[in-house]
CSV table of N, CA, C and O in Angstrom, one decimal:
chain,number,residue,atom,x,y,z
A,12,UNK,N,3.5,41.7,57.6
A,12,UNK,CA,4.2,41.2,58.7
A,12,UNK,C,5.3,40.2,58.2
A,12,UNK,O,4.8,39.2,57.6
A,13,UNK,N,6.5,40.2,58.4
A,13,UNK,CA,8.0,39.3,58.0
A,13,UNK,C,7.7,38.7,59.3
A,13,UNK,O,7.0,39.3,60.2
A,14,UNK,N,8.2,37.4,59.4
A,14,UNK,CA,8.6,36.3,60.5
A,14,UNK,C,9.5,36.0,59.8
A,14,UNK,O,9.8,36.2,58.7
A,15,UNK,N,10.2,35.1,61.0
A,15,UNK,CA,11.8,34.5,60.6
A,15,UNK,C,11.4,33.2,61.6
A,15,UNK,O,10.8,33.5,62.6
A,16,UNK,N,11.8,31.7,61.1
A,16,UNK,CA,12.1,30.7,61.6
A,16,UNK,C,13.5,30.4,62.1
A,16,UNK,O,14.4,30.9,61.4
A,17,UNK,N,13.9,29.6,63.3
A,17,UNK,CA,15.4,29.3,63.3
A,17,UNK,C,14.7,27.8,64.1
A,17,UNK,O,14.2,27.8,65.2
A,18,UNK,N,14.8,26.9,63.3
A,18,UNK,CA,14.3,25.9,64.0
A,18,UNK,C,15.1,24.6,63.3
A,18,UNK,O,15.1,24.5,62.0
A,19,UNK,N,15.7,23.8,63.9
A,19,UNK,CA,16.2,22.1,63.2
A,19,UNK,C,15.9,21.1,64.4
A,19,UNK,O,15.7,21.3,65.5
A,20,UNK,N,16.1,19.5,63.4
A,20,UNK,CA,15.5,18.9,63.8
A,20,UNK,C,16.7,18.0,63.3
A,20,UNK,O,17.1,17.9,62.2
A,21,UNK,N,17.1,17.6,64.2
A,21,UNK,CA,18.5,16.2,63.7
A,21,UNK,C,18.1,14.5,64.6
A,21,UNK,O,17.6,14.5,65.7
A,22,UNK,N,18.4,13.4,63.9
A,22,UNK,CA,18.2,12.6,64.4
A,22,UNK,C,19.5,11.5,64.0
A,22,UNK,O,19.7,11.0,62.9
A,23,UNK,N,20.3,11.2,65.2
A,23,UNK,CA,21.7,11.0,65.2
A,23,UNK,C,22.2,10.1,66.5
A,23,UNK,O,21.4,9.9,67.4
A,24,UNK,N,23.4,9.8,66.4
A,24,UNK,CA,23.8,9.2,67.4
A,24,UNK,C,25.0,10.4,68.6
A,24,UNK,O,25.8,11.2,68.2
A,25,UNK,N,24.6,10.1,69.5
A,25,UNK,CA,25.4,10.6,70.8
A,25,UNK,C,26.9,10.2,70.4
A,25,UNK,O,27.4,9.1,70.5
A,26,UNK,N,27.5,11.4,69.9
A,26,UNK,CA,29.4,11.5,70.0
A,26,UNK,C,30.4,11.1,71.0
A,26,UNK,O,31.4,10.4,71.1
A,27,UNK,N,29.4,11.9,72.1
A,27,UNK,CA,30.3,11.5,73.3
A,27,UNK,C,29.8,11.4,74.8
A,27,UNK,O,28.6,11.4,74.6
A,28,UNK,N,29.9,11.4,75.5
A,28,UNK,CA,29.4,11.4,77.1
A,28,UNK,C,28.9,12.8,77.3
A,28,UNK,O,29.7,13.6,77.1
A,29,UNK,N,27.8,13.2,77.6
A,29,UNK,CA,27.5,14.6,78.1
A,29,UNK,C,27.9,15.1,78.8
A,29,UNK,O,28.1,14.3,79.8
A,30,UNK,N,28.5,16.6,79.2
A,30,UNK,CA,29.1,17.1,80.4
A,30,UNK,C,28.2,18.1,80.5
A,30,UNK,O,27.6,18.6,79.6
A,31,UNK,N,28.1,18.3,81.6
A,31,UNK,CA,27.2,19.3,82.8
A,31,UNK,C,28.1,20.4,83.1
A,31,UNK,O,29.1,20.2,83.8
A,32,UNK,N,27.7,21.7,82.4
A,32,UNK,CA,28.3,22.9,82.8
A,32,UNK,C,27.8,23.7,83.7
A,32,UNK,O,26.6,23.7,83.9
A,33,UNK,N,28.7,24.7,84.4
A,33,UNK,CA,28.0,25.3,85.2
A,33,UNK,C,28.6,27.4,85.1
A,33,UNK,O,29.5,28.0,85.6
A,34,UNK,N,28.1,27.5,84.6
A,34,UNK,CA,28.6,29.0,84.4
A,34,UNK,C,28.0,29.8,85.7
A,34,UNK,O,27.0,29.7,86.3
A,35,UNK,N,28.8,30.6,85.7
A,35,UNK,CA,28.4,31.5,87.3
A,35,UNK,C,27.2,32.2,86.8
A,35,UNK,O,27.2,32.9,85.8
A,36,UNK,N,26.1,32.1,87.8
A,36,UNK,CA,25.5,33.3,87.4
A,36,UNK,C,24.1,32.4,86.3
A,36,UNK,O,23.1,32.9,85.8
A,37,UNK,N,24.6,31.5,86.1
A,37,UNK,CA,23.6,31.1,84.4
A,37,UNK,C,23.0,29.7,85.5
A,37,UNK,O,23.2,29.3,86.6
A,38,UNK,N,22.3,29.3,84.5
A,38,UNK,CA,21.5,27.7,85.0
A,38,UNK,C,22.9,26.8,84.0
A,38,UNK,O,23.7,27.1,83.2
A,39,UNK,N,22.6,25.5,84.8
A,39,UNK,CA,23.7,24.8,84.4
A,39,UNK,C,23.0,24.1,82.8
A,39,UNK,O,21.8,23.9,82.6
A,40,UNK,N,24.1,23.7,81.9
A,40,UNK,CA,23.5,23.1,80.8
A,40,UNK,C,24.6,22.4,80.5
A,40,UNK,O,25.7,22.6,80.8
A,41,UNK,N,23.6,21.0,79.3
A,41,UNK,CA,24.3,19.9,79.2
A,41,UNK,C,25.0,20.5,77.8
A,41,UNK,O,24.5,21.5,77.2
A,42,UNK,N,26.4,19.7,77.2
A,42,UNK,CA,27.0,19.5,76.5
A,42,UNK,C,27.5,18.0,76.0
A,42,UNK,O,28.1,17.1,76.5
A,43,UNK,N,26.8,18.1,74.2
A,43,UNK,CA,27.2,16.9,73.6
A,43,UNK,C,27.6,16.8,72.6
A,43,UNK,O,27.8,18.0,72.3
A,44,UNK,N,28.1,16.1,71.4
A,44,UNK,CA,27.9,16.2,70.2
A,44,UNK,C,27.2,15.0,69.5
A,44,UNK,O,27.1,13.9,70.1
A,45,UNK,N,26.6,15.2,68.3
A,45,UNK,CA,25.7,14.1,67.3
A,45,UNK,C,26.0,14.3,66.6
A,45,UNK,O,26.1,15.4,66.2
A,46,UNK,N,26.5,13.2,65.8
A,46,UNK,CA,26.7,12.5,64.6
A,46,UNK,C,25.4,12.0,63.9
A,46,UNK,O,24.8,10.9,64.2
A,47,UNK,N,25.2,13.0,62.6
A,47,UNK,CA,24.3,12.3,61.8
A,47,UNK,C,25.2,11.8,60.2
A,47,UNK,O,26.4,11.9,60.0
A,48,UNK,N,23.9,11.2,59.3
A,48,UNK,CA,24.4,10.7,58.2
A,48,UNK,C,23.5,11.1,57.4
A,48,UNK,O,22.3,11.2,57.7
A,49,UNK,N,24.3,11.4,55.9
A,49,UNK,CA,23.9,11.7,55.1
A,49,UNK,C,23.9,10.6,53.8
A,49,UNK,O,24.9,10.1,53.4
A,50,UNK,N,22.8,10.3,53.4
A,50,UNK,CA,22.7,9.2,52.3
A,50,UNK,C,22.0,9.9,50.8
A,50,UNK,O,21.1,10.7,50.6
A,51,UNK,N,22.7,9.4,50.0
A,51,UNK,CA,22.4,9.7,48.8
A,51,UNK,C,22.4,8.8,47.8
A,51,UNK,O,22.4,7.7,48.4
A,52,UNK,N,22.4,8.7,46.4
A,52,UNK,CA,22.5,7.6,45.3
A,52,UNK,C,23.6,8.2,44.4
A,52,UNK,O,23.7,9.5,44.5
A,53,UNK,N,24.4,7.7,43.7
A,53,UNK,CA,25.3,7.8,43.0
A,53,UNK,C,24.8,7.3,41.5
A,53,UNK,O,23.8,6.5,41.4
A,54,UNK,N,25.3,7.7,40.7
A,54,UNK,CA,25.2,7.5,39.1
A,54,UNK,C,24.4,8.7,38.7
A,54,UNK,O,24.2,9.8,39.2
A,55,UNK,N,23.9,8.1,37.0
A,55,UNK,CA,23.3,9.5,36.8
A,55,UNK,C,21.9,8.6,36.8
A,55,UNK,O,21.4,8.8,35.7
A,56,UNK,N,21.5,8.2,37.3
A,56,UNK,CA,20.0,7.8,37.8
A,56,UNK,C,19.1,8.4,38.3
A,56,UNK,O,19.7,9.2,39.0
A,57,UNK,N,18.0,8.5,38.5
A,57,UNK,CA,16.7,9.0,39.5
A,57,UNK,C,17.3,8.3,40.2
A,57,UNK,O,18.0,7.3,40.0
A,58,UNK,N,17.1,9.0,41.5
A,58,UNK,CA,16.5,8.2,42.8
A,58,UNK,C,15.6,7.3,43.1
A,58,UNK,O,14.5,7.4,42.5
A,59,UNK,N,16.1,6.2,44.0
A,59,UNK,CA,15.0,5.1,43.7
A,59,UNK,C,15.0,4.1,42.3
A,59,UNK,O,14.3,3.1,42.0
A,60,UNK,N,16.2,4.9,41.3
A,60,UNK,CA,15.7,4.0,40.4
A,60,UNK,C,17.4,3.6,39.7
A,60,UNK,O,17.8,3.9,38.6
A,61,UNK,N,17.9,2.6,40.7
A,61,UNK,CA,18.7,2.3,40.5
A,61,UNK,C,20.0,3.3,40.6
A,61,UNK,O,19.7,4.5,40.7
A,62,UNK,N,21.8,2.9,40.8
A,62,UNK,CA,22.8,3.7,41.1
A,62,UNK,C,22.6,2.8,42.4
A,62,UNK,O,21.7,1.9,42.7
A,63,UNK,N,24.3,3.4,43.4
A,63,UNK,CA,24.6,2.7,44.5
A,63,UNK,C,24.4,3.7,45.3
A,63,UNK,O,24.8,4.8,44.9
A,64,UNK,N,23.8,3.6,46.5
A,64,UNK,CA,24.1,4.6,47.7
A,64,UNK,C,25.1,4.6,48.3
A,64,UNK,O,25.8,3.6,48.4
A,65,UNK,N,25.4,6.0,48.7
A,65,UNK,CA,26.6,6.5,49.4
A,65,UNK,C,26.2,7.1,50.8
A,65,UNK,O,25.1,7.7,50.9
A,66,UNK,N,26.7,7.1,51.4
A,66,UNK,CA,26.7,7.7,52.5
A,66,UNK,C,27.5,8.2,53.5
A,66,UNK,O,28.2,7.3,53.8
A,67,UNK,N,27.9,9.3,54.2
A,67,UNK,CA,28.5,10.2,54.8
A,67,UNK,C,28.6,10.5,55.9
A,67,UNK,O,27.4,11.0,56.0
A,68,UNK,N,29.2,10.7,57.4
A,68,UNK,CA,28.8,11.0,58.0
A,68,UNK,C,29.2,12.6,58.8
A,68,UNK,O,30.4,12.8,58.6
A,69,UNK,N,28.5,13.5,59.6
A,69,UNK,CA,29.1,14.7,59.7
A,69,UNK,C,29.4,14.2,61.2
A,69,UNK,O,28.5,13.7,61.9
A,70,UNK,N,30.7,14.4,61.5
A,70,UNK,CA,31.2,13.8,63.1
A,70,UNK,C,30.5,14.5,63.9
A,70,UNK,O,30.2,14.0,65.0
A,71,UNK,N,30.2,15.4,63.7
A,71,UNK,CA,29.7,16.3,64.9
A,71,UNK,C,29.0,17.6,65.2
A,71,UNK,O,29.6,18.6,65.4
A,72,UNK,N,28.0,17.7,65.2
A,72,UNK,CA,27.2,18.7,65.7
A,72,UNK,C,27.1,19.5,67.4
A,72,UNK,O,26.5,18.9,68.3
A,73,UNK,N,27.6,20.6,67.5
A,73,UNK,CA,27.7,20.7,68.7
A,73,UNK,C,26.2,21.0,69.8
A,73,UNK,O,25.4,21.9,69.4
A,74,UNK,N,26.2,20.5,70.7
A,74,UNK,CA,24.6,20.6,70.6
A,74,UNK,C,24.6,21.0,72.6
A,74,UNK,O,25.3,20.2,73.3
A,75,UNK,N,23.8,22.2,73.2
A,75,UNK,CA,23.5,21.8,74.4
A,75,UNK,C,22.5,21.9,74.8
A,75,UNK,O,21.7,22.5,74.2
A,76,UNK,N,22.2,21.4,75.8
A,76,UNK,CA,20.7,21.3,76.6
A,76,UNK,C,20.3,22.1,77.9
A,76,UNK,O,21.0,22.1,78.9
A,77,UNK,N,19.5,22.6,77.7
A,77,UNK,CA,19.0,23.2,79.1
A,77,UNK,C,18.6,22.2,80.4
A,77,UNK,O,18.3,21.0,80.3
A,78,UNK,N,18.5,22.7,81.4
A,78,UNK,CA,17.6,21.9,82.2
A,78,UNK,C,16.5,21.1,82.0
A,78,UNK,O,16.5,20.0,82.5
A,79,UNK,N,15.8,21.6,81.4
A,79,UNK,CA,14.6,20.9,81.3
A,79,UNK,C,14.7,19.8,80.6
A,79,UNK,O,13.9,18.9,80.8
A,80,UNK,N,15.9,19.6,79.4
A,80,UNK,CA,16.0,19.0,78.9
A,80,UNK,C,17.0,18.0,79.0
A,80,UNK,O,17.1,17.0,78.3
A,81,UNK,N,17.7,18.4,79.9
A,81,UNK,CA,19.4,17.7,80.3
A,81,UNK,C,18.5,16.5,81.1
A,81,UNK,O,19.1,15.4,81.0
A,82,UNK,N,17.4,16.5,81.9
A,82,UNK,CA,16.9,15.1,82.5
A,82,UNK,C,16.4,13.8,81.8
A,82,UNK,O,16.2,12.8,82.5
A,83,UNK,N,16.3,13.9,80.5
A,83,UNK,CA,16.0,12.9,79.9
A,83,UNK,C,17.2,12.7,78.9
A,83,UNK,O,17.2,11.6,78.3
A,84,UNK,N,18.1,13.5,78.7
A,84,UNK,CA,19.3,13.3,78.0
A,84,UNK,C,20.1,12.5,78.9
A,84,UNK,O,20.8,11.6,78.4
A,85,UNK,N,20.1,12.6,80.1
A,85,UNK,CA,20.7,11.8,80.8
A,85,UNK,C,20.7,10.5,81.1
A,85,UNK,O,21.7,9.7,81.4
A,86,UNK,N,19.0,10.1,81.1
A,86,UNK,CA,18.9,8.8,81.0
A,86,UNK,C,18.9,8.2,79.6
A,86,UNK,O,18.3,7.1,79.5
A,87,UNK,N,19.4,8.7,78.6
A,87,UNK,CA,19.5,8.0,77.4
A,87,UNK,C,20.6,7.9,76.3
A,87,UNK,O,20.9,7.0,75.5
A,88,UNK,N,21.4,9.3,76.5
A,88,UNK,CA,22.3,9.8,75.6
A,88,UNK,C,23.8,9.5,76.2
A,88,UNK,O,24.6,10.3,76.5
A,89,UNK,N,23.8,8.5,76.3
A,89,UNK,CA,25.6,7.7,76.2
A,89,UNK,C,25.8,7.8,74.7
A,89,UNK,O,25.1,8.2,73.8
A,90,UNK,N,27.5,7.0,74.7
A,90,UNK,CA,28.2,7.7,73.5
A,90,UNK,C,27.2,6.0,72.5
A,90,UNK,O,26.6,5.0,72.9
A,91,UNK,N,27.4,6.7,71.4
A,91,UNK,CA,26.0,6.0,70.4
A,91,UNK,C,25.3,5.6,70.4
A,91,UNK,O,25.1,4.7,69.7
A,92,UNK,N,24.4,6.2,71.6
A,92,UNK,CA,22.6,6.1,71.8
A,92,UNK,C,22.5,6.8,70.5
A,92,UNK,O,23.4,7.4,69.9
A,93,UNK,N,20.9,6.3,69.8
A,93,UNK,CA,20.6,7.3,68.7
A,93,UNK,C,19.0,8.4,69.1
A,93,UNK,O,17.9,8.0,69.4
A,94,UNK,N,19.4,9.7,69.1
A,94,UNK,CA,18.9,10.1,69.9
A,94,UNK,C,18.2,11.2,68.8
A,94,UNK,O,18.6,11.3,67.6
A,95,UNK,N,16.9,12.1,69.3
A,95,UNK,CA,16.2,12.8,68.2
A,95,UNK,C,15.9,14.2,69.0
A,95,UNK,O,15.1,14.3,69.9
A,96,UNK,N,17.1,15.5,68.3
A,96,UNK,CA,17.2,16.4,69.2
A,96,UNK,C,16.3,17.9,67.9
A,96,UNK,O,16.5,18.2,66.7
A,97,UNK,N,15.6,18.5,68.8
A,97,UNK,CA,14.8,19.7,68.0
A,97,UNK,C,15.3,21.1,68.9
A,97,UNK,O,15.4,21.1,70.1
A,98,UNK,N,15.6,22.1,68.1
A,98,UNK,CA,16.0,23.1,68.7
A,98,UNK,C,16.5,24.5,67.3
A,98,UNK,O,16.3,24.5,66.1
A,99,UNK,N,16.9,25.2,68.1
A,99,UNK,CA,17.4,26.0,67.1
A,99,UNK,C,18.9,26.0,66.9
A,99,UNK,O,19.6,25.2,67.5
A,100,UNK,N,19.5,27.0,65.8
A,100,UNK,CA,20.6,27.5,65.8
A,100,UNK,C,21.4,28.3,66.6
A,100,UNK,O,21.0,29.5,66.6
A,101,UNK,N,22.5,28.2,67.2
A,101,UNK,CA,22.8,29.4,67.9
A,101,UNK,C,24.4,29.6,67.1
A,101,UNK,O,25.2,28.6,67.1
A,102,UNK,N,24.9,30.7,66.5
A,102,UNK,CA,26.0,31.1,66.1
A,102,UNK,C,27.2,31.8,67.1
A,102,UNK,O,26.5,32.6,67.6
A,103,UNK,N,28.1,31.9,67.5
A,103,UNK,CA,28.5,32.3,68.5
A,103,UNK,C,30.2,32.4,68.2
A,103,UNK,O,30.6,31.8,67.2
A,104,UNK,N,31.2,33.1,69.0
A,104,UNK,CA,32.5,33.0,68.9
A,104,UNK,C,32.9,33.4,70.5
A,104,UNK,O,32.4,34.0,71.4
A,105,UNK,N,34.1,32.8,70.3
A,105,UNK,CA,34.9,32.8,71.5
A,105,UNK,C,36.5,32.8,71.0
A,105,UNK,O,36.8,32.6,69.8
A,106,UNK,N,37.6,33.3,72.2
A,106,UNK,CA,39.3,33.4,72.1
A,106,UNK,C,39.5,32.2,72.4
A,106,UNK,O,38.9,31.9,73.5
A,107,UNK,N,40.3,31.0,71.7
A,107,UNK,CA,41.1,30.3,72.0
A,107,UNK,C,42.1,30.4,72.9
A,107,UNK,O,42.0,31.4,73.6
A,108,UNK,N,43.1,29.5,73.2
A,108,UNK,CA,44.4,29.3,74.2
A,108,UNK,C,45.3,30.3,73.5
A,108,UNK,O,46.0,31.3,74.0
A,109,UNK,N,45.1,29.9,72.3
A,109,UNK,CA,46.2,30.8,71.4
A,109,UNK,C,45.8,32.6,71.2
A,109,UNK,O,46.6,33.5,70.8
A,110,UNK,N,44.8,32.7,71.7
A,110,UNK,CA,44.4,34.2,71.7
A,110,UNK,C,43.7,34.8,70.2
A,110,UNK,O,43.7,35.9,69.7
A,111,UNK,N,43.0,33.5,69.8
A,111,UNK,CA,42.5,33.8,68.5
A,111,UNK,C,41.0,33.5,68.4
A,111,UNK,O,40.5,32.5,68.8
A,112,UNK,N,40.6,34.3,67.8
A,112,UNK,CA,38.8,34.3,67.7
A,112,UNK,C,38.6,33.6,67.1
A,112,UNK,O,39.2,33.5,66.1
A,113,UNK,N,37.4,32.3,67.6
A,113,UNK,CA,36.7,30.9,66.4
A,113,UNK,C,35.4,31.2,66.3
A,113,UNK,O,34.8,31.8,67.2
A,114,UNK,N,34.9,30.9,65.4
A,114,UNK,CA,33.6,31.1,65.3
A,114,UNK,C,33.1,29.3,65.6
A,114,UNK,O,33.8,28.3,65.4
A,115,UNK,N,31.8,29.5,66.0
A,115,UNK,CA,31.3,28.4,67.0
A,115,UNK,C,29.7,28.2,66.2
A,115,UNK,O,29.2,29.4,66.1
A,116,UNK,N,28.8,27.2,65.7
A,116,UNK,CA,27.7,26.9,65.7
A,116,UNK,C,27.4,25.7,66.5
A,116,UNK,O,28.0,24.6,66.7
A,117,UNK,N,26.2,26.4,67.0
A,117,UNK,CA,25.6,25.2,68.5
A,117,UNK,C,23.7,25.0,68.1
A,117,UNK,O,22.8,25.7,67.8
A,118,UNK,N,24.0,23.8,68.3
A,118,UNK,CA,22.3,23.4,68.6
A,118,UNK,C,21.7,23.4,69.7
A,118,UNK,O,21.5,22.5,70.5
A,119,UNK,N,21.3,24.9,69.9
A,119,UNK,CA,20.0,24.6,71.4
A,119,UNK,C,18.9,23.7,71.3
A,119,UNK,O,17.9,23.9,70.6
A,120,UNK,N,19.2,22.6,71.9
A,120,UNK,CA,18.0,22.0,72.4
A,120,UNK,C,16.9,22.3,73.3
A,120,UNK,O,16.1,21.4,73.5
């Protein structure tokens, strides 16, 4: 038997204000982005053993929430709450204004 996981776990701060979408026909879902960081050590050292840390940050992960979960985003997730969101991957594309195909990765929460 093969199984496949699609599962992440980010722990970051709130990008921006959440918006509440409502698509016809669908349940409504939240929209946000997180900013996490990435830390590392510099030099040619072990880790931990000496060298300076660096650190990085990715502006933005696009991430939305379902209902169930848009009620507790809301009392918490203003712009740089630091917030701890689990969900999967979702890949996706859509046409721009300009009439051109983007490809899109989203974090279902």
């Amino acid at each position: 038997l093969v199984s496949a996981m699609n599962r992440v776990q980010l722990l970051g701060r709130v990008g921006q204000d959440p918006i509440m979408r409502q698509v016809e026909g669908k349940n409504p879902v939240t929209i946000f982005s997180l900013a996490t960081n990435e830390m590392w050590r510099t030099g040619d050292s072990e880790v931990g053993q000496g060298g300076e840390s660096a650190q990085a940050t990715c502006p933005g992960h696009g991430c939305t929430a379902s209902s169930t979960t848009r009620a507790n985003l809301w009392g918490s997730g203003r712009v740089l709450s630091r917030i701890f969101v689990e969900g999967k991957i979702d890949y996706g594309e859509y046409t721009d204004k300009n009439n051109v195909r983007q490809q899109v990765t989203t974090i279902i929460a």
